[in-house]
PDB file of C-alpha atoms in Angstrom:
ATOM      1  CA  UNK B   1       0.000   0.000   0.000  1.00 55.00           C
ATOM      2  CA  UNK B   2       1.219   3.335  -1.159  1.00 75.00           C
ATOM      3  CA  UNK B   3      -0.606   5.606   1.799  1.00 91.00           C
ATOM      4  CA  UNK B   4      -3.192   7.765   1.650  1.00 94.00           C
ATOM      5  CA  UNK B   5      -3.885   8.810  -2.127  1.00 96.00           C
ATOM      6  CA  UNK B   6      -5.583  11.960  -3.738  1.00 97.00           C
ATOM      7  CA  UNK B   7      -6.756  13.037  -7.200  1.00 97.00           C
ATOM      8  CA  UNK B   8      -6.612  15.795  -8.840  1.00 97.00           C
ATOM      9  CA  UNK B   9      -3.328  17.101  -6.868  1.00 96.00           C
ATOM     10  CA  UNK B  10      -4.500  20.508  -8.876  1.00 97.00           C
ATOM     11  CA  UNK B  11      -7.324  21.788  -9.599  1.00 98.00           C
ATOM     12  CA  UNK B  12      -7.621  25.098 -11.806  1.00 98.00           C
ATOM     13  CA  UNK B  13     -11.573  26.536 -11.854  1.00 98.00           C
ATOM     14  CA  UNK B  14     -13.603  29.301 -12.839  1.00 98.00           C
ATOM     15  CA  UNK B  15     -16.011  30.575 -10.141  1.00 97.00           C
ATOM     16  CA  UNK B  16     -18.923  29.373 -10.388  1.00 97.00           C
ATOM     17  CA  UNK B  17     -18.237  25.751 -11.596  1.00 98.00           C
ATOM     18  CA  UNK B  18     -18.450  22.574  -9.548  1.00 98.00           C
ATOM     19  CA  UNK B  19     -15.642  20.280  -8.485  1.00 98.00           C
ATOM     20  CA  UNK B  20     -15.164  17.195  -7.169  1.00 98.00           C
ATOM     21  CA  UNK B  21     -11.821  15.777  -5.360  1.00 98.00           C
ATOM     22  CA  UNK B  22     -11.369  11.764  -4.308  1.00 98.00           C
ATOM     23  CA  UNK B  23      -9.180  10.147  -1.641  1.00 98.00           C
ATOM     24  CA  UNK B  24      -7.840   6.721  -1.073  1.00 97.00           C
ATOM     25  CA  UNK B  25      -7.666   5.801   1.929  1.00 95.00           C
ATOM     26  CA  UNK B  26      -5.161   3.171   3.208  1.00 93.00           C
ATOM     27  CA  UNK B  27      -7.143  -0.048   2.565  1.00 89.00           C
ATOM     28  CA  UNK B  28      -7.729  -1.334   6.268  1.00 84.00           C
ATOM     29  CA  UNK B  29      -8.344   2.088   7.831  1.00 88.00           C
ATOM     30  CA  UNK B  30     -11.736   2.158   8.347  1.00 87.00           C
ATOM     31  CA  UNK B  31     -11.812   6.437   9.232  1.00 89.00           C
ATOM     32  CA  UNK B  32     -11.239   9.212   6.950  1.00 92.00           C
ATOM     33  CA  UNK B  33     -11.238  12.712   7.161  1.00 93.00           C
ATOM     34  CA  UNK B  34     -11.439  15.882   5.340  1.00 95.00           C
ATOM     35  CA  UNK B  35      -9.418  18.706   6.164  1.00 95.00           C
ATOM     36  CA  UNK B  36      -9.132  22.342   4.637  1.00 96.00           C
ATOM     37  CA  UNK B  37      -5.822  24.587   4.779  1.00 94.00           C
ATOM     38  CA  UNK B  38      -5.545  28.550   4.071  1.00 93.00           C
ATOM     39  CA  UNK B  39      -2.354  29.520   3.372  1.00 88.00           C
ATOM     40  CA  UNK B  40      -0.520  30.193   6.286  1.00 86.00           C
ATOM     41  CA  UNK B  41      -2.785  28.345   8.321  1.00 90.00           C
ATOM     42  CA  UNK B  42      -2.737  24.798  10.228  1.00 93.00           C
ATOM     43  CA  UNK B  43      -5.484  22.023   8.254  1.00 95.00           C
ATOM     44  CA  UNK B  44      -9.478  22.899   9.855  1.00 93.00           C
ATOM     45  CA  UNK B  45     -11.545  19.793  10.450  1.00 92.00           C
ATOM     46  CA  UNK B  46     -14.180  19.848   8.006  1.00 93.00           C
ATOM     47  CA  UNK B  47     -15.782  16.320   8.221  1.00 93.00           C
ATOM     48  CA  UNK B  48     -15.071  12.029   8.737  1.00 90.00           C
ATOM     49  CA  UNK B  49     -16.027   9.059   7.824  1.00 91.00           C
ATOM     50  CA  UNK B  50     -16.630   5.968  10.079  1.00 88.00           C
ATOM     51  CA  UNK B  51     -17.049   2.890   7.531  1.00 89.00           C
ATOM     52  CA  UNK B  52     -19.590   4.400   5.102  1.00 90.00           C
ATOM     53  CA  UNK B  53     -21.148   6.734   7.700  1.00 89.00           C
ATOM     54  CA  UNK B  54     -20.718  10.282   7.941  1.00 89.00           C
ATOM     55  CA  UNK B  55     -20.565  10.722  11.774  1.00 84.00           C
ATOM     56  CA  UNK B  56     -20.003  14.189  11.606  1.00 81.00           C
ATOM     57  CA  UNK B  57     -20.895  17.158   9.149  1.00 79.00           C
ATOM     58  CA  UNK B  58     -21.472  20.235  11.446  1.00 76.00           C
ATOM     59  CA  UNK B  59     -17.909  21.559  10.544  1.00 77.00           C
ATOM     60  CA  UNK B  60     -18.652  21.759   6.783  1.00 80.00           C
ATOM     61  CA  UNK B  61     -18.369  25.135   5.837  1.00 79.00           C
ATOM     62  CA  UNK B  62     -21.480  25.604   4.233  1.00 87.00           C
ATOM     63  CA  UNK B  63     -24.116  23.858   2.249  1.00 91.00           C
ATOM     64  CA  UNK B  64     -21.951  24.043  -0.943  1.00 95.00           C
ATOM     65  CA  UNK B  65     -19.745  21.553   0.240  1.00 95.00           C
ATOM     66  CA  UNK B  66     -20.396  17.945   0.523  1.00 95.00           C
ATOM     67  CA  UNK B  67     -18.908  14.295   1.215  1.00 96.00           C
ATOM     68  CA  UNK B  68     -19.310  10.971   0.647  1.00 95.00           C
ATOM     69  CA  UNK B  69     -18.126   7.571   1.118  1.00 95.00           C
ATOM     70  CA  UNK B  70     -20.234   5.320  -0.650  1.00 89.00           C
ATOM     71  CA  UNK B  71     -19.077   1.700   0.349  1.00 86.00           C
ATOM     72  CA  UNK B  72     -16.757   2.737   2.894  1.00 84.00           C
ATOM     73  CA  UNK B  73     -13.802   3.006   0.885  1.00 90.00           C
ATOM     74  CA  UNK B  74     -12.618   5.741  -1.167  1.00 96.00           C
ATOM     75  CA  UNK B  75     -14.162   8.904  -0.535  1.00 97.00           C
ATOM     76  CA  UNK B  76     -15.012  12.222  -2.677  1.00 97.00           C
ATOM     77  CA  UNK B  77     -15.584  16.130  -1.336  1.00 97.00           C
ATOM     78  CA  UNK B  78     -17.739  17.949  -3.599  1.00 97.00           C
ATOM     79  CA  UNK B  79     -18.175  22.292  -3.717  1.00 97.00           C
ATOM     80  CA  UNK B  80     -20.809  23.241  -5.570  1.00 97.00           C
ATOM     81  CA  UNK B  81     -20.867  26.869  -7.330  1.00 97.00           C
ATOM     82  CA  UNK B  82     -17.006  27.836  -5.983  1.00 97.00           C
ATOM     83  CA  UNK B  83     -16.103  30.992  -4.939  1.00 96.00           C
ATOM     84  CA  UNK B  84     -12.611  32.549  -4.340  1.00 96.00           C
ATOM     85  CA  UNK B  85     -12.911  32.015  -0.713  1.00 95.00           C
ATOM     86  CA  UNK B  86     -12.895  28.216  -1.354  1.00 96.00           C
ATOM     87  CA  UNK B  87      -9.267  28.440  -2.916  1.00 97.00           C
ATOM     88  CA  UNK B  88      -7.125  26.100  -0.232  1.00 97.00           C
ATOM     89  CA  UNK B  89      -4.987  22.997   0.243  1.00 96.00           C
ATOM     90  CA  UNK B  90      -8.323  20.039   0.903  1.00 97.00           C
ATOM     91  CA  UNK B  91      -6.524  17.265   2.778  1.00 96.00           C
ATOM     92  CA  UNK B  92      -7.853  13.486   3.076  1.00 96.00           C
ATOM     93  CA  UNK B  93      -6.233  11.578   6.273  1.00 93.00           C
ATOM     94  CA  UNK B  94      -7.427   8.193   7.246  1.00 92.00           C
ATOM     95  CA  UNK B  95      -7.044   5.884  10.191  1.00 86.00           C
ATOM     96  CA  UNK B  96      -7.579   2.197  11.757  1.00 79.00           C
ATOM     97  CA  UNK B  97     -10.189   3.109  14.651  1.00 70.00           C
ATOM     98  CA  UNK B  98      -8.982   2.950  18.027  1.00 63.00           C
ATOM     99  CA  UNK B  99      -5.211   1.520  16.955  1.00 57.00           C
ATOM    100  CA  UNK B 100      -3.714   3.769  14.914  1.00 59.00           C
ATOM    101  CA  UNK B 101      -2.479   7.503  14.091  1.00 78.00           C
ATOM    102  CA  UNK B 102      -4.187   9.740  11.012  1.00 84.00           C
ATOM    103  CA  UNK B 103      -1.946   9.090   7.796  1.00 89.00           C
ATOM    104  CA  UNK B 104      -2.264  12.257   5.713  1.00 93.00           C
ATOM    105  CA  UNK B 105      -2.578  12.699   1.963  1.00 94.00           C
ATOM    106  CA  UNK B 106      -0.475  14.561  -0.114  1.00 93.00           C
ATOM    107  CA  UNK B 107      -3.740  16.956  -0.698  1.00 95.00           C
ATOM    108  CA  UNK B 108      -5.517  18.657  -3.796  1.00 97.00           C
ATOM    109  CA  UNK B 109      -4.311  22.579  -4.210  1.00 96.00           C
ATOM    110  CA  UNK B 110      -8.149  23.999  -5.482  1.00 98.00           C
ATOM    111  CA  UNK B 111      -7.459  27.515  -7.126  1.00 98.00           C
ATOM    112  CA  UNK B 112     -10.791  29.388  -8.384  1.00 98.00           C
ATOM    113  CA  UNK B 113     -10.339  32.284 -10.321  1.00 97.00           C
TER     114      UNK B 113
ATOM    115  CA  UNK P   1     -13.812  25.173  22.320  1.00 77.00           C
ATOM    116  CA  UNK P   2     -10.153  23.809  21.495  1.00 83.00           C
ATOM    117  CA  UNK P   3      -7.304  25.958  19.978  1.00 91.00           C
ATOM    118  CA  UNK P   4      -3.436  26.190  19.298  1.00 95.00           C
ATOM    119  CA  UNK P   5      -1.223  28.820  19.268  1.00 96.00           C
ATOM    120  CA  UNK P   6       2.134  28.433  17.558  1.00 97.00           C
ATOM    121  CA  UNK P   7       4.196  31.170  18.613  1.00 92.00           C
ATOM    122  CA  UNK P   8       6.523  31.858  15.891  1.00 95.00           C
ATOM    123  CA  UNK P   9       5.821  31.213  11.929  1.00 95.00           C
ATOM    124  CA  UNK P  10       9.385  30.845  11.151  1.00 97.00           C
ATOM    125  CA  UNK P  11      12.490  29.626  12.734  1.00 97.00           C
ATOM    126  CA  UNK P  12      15.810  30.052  11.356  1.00 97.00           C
ATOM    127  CA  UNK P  13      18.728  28.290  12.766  1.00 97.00           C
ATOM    128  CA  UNK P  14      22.295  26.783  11.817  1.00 97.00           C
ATOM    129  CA  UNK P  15      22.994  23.028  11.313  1.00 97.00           C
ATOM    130  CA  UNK P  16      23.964  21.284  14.859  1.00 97.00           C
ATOM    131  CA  UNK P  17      22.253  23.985  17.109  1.00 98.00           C
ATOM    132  CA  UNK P  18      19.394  23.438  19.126  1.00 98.00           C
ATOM    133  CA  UNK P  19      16.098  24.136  18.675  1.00 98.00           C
ATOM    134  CA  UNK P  20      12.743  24.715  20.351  1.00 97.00           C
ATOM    135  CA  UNK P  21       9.343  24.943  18.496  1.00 98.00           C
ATOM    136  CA  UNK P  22       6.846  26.514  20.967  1.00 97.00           C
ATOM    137  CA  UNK P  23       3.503  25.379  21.384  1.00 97.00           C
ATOM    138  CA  UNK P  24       0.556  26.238  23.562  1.00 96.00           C
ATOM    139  CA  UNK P  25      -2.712  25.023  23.832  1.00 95.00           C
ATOM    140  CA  UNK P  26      -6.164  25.926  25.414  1.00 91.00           C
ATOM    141  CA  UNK P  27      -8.935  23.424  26.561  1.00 81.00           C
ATOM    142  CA  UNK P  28     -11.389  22.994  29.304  1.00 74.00           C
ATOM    143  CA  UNK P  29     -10.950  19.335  29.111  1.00 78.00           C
ATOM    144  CA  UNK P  30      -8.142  16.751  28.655  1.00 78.00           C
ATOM    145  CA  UNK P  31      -6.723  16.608  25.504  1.00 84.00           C
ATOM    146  CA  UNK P  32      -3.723  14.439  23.393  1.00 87.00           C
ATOM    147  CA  UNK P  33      -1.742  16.535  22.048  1.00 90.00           C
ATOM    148  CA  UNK P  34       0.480  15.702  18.653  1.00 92.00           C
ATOM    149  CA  UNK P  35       3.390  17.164  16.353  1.00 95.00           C
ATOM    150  CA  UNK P  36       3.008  16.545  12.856  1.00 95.00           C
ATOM    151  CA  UNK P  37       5.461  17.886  10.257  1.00 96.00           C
ATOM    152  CA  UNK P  38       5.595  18.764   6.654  1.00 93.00           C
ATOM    153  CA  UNK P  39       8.294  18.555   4.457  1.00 92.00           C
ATOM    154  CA  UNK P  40       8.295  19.941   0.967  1.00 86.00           C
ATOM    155  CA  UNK P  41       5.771  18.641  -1.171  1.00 82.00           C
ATOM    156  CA  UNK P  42       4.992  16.048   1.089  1.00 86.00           C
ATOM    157  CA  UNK P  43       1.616  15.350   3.308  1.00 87.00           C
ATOM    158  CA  UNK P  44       1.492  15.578   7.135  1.00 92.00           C
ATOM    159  CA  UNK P  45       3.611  13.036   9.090  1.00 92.00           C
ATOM    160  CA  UNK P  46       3.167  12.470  12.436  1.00 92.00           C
ATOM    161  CA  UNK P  47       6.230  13.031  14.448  1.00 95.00           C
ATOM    162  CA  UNK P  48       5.522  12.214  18.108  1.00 92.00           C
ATOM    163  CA  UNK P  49       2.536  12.586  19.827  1.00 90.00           C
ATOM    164  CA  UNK P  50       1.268  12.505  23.794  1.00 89.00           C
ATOM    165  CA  UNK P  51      -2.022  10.394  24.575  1.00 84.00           C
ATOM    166  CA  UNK P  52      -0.953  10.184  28.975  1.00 82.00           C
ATOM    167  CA  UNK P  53       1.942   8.458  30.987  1.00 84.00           C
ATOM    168  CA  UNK P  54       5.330  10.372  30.426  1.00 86.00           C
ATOM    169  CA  UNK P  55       5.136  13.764  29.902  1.00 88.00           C
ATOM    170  CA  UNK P  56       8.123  13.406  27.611  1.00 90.00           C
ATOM    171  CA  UNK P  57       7.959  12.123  24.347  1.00 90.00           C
ATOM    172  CA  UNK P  58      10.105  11.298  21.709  1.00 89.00           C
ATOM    173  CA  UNK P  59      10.614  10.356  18.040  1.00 90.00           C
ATOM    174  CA  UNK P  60      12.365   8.301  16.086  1.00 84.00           C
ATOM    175  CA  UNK P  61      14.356  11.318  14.728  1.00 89.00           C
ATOM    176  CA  UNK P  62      15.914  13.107  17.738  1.00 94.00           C
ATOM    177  CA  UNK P  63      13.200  15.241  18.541  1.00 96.00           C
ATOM    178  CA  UNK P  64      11.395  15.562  21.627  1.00 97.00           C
ATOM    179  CA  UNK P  65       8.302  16.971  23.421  1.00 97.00           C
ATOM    180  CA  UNK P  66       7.045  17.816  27.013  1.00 94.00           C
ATOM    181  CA  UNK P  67       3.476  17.469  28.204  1.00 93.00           C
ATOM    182  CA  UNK P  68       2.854  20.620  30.532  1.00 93.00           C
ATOM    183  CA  UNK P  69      -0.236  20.605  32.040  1.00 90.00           C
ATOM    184  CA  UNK P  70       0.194  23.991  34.191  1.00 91.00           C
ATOM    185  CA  UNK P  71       1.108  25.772  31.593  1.00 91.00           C
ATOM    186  CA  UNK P  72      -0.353  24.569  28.700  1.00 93.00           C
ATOM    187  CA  UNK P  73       2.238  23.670  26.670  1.00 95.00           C
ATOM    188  CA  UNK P  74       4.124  20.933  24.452  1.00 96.00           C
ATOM    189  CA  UNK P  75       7.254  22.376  22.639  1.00 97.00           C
ATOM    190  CA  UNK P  76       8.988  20.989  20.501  1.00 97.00           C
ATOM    191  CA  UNK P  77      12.784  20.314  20.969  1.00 97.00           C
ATOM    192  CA  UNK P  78      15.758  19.033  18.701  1.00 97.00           C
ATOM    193  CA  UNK P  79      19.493  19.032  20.519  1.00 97.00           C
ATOM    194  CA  UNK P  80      21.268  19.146  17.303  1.00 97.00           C
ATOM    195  CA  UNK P  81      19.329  19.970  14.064  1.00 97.00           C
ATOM    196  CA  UNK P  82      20.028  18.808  10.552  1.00 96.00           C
ATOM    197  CA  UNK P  83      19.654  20.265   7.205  1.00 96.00           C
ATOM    198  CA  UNK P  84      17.353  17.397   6.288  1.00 95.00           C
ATOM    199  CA  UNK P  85      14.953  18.810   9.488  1.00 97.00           C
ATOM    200  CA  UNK P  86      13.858  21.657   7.236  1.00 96.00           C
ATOM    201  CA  UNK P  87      10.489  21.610   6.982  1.00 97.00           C
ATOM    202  CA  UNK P  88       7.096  23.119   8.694  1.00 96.00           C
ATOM    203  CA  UNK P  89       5.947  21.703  11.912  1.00 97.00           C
ATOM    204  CA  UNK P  90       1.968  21.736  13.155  1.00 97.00           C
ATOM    205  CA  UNK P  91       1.578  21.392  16.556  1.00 96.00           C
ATOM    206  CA  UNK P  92      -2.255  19.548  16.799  1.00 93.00           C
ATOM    207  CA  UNK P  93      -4.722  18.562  19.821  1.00 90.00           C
ATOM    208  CA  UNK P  94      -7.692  16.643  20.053  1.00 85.00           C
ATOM    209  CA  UNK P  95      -9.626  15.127  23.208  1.00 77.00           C
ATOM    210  CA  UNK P  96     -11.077  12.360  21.221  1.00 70.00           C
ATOM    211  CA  UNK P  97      -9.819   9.273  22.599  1.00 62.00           C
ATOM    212  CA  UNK P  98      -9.925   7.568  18.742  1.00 62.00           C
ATOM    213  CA  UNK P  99      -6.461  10.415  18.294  1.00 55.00           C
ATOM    214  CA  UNK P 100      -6.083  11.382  15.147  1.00 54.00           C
ATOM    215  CA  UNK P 101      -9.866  12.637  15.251  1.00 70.00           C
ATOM    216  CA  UNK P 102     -11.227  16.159  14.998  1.00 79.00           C
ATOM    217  CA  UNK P 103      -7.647  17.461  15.174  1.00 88.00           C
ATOM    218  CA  UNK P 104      -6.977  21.357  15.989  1.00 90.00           C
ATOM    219  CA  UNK P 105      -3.709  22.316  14.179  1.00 94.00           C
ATOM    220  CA  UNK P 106      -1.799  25.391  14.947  1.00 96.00           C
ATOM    221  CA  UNK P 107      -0.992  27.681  12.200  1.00 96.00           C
ATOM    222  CA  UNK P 108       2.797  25.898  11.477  1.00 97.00           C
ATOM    223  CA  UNK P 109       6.342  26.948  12.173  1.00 98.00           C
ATOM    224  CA  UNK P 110       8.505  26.633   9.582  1.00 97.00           C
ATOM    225  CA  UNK P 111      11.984  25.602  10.654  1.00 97.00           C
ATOM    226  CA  UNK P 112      14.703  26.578   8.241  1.00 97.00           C
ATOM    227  CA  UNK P 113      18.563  24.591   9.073  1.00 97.00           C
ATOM    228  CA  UNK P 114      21.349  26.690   7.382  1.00 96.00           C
ATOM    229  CA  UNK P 115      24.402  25.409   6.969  1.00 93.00           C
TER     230      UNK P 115
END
């Protein structure tokens, strides 16, 4: 297993458009997360992943931006109608619950212009 | 609510000197607390991280950390540094006992070795 894996690693978009980012997660971790990071700024929780359940949501920054993880393996984060403000590093992570520590991906750089 | 404060965004210091990445922390409950670092076009690797027991922790690498509960702290601390320890370092907490959950990251110190 190669780690954590996510595609595109950039992502150029006009405002307005939709786009939609994938992670592979280590195969036997069965957590994964999302993370956002600003430049200059530590990653911000956005949402995870238990199996195919989303246990938590609330962090999501808005109803533009959603997740899933349809049969609890990889996992995509979709924004809807992207503004400059969304323009970050989006980081997957995943985990074996209860045993192990969050293995990060190498991220997807979204620029909107 | 959590939060980290990394008090200084850069760090510049000569190959072989010692270092000290500071890190403080606020919480109203118990929390683990982690160092993850970054090197160039790389993702996040954990580095060492404190879950209870000794309040000193170490990695694989040289580095070390201290777990102070009275004053809220866990810096970061390398005897001798090497050029190959360039890179930016994110202190992180959580209080989820499944670590590596809901983590709150710091903003980063990058620490630059010059030879």
């Amino acid at each position: 297993d190669t780690g954590v894996s996510q595609d595109p690693r950039h992502k150029i978009t006009k405002r307005g458009q939709n786009v939609t980012f994938r992670c592979d997660p280590i195969s036997e971790h069965n957590r994964l997360y999302w993370y956002r990071q600003t430049l200059g700024q530590g990653p911000e929780f956005l949402t995870y992943f238990q199996n195919e359940a989303q246990l938590e949501k609330s962090r999501l920054l808005s109803d533009r931006f959603s997740a899933e993880r349809p049969k609890g393996s990889f996992s995509t984060l979709e924004i809807q109608r992207t503004e400059q403000g969304d323009s970050a590093m989006y980081l997957c992570a995943s985990s074996y619950l209860l045993t192990g520590e969050a293995f990060f991906g190498q991220g997807t750089r979204l620029t909107v212009v | 609510a959590q939060s980290v404060t990394q008090l200084d965004s850069q760090v510049p210091v000569f190959e072989e000197a010692p270092v000290e990445l500071r890190c403080n922390y606020s919480s109203s409950v118990s929390v683990y607390l982690f160092w993850y670092v970054q090197y160039p076009n790389q993702g996040l690797q954990l580095l060492l991280k404190y879950l209870s027991g000794s309040t000193l922790v170490e990695s694989i690498n040289g580095f070390e950390a201290e777990f102070n509960k009275s004053q809220t702290s866990f810096h970061l601390r390398k005897p001798s540094v090497h050029i190959s320890d360039t890179a930016e370092y994110f202190c992180a907490v959580s209080q989820d006992m499944e670590y590596g959950n809901k983590l709150v990251f710091g903003a980063g110190t990058i620490l630059r070795v010059k030879s």
